Short mmCIF file of C-alpha atoms in Angstrom, two decimals:
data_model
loop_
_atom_site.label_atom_id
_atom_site.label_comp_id
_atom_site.label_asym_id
_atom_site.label_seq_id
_atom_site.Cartn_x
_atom_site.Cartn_y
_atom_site.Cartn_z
CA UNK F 239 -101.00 64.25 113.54
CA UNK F 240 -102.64 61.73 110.85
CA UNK F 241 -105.66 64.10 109.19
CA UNK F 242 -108.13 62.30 106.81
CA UNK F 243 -107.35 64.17 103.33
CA UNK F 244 -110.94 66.10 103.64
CA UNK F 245 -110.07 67.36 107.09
CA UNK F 246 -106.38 68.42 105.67
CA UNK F 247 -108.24 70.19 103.48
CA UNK F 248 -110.58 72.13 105.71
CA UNK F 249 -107.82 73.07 107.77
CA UNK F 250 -105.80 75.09 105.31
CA UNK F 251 -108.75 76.11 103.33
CA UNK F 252 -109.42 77.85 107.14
CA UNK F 253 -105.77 78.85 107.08
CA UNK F 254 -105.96 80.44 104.14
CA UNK F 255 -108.98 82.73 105.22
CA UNK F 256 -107.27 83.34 108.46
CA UNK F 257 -104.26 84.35 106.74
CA UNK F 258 -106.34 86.66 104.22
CA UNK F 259 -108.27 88.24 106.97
CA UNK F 260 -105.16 89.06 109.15
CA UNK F 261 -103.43 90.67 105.72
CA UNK F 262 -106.85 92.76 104.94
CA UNK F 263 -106.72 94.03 108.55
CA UNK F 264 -102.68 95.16 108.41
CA UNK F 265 -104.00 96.53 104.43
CA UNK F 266 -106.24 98.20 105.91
CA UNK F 267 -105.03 100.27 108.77
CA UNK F 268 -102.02 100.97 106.15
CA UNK F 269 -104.86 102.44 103.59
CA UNK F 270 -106.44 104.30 106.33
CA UNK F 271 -103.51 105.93 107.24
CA UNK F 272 -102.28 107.11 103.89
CA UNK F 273 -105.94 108.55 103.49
CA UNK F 274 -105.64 110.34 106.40
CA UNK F 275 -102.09 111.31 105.47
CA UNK F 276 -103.08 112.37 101.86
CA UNK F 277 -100.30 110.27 100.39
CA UNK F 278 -102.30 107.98 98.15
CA UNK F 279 -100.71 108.47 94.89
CA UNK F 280 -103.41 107.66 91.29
CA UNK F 281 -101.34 106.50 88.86
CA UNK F 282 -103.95 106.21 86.07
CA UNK F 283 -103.71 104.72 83.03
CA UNK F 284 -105.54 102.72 80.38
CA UNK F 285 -107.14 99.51 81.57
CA UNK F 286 -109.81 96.67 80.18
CA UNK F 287 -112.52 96.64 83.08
CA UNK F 288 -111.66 92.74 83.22
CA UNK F 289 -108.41 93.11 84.46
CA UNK F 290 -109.74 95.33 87.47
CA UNK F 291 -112.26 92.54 88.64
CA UNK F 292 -109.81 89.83 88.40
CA UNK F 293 -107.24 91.77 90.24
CA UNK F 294 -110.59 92.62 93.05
CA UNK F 295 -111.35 88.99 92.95
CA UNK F 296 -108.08 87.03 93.29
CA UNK F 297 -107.57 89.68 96.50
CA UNK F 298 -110.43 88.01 98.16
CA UNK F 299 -110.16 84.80 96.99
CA UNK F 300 -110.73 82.58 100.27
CA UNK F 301 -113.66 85.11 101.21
CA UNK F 302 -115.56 84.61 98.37
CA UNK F 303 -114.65 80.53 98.13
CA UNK F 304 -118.41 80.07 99.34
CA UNK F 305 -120.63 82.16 97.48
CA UNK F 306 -121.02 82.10 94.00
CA UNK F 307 -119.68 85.29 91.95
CA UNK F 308 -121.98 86.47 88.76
CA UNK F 309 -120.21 88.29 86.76
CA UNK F 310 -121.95 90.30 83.71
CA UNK F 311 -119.17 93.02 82.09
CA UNK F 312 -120.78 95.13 79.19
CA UNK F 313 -117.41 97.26 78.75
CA UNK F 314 -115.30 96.46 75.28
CA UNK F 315 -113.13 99.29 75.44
CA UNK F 316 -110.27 100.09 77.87
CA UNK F 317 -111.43 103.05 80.79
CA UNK F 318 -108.46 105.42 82.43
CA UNK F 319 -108.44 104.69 85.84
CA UNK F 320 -106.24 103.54 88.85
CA UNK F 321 -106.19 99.74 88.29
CA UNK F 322 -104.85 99.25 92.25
CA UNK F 323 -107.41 102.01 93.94
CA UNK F 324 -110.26 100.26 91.44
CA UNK F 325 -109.50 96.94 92.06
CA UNK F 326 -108.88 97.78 95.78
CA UNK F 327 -111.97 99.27 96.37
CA UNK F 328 -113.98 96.41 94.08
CA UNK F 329 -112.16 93.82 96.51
CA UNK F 330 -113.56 95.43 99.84
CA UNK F 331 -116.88 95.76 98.54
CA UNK F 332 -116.83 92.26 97.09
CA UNK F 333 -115.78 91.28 100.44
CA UNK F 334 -118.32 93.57 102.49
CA UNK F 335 -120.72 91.34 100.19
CA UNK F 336 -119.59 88.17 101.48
CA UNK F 337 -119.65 88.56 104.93
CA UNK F 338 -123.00 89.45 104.84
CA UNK F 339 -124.66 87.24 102.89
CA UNK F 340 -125.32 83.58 103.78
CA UNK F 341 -122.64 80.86 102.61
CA UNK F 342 -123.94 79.09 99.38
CA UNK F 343 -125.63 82.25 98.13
CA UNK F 344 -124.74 84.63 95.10
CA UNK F 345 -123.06 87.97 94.46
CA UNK F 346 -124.02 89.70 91.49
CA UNK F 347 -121.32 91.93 89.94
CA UNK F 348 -122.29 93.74 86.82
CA UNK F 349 -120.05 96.38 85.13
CA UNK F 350 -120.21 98.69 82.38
CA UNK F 351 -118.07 100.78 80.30
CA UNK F 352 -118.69 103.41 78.17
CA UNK F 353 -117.02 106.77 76.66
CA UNK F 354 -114.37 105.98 79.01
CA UNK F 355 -116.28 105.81 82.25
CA UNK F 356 -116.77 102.60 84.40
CA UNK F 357 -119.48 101.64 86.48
CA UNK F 358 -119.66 98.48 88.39
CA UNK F 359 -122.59 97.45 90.72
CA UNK F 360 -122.63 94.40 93.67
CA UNK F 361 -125.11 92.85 94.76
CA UNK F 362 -125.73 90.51 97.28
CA UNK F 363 -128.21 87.85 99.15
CA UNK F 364 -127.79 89.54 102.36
CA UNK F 365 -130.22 91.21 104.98
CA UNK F 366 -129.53 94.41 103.08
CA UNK F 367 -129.55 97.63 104.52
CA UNK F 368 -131.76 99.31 107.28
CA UNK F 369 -133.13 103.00 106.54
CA UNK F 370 -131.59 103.95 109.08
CA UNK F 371 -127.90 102.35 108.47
CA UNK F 372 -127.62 103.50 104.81
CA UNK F 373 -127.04 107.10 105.32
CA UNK F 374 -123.64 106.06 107.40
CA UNK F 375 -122.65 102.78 105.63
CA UNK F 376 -119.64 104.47 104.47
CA UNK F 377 -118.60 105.86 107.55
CA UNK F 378 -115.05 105.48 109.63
CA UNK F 379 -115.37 102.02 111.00
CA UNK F 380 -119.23 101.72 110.96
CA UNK F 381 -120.85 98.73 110.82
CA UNK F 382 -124.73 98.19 110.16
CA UNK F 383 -126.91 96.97 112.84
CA UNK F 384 -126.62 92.94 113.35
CA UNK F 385 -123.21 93.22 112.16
CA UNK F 386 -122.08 94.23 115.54
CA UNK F 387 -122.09 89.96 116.23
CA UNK F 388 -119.81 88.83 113.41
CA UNK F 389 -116.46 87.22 114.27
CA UNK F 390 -114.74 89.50 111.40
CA UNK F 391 -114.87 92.58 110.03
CA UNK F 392 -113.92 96.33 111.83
CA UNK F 393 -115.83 98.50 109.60
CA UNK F 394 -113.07 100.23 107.44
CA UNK F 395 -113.75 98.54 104.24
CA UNK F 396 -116.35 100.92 102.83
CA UNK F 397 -114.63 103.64 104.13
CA UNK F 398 -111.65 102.78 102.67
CA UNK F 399 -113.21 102.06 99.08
CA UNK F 400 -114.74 105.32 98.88
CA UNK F 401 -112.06 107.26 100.09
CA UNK F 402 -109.83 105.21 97.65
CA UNK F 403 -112.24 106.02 94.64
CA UNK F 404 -111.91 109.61 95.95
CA UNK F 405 -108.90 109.64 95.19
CA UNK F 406 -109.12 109.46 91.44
CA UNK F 407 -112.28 111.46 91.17
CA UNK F 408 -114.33 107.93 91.54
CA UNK F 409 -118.05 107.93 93.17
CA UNK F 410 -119.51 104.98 94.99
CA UNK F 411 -123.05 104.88 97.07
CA UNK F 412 -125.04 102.48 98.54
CA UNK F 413 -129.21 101.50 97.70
CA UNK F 414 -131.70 99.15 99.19
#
C-alpha cells in the first residue's frame, strides 16, 4: 500500500504508542507481582535528579508526544536513591498525567533536591481529582470517576509507583 509520507507517519507514530502501551501493561502486571511477592530489590546509589527524569521520560516517550513537558529541577547535588524504582514510578505518574489531560496541554514537573532528599511534583491540565476519588487514587487498579470511558489505562500505575517508592522508604500523595 502507497501511504502519503504524513499518513506513514501517523501510522507508526500510532504504532509506537500501541507498542508502548502493550509493554507498560506486560511491565506492569510483572511490577505488581514482584510487589506482591516482596522481591523488588533497591539498589540505591548516588544519582543527579536529571538522570531520573530523563530515564521517567524517555519510558513514556510516545505518551507524552502530545502534551508539552515543563520541566523546572532546583537539585545541584546528587540524592541516594533507586534510579529504576524513581524513574519507574516518575514514568507512571508522568503517564497517569497524560492520559488525563487534554492533547495539546501541559504537564508541569518540578523537582527539588536538597540535603540528599528529592522531591518531585506533576502537574497536569486535567479534570483533576473528585473529593471523593482522592482518598483511593492510589488504590489496586482504581481508576477515578470518568476514567471508567478511556480506551487505555487499568488502574495499576499509581499503585505501582507508590508501592515502588515504598520500597526504598519513598512517599508519594496526591492534592487537588
Amino acid at each position: 500500500i502507497d501511504l502519503p509520507l504524513e499518513e506513514r507517519r501517523e501510522q507508526t507514530h500510532l504504532v509506537l504508542r500501541e507498542v508502548e502501551r502493550l509493554d507498560r501493561l506486560f511491565q506492569n502486571l510483572l511490577d505488581m507481582a514482584r510487589l506482591d511477592a516482596g522481591t523488588v530489590p533497591t539498589e540505591p546509589r548516588l544519582v543527579h535528579p536529571s538522570e531520573i527524569i530523563e530515564a521517567a521520560r524517555a519510558q513514556v516517550a510516545q505518551t507524552l508526544r502530545r502534551h508539552a513537558l515543563d520541566i523546572t529541577l532546583d537539585a545541584d547535588d546528587p540524592v541516594r536513591v533507586d534510579p529504576r524504582l524513581t524513574a519507574s514510578a516518575l514514568a507512571r505518574l508522568l503517564e497517569n498525567a497524560a492520559q488525563y489531560s487534554p492533547e495539546g496541554s501541559h504537564i508541569t514537573l518540578t523537582g527539588a533536591g536538597r540535603d540528599g532528599a528529592l522531591t518531585l511534583s506533576v502537574q497536569d491540565e486535567g479534570p483533576g481529582l473528585s473529593a471523593t476519588d482522592l482518598p483511593h487514587v492510589f488504590e489496586r487498579v482504581r481508576r477515578g470517576a470518568g476514567g471508567h470511558a478511556r480506551p487505555s489505562g487499568t488502574g495499576m500505575g499509581l499503585w505501582i509507583a507508590r508501592n515502588m517508592l515504598a520500597a526504598e522508604r519513598g512517599e508519594i500523595w496526591a492534592e487537588q
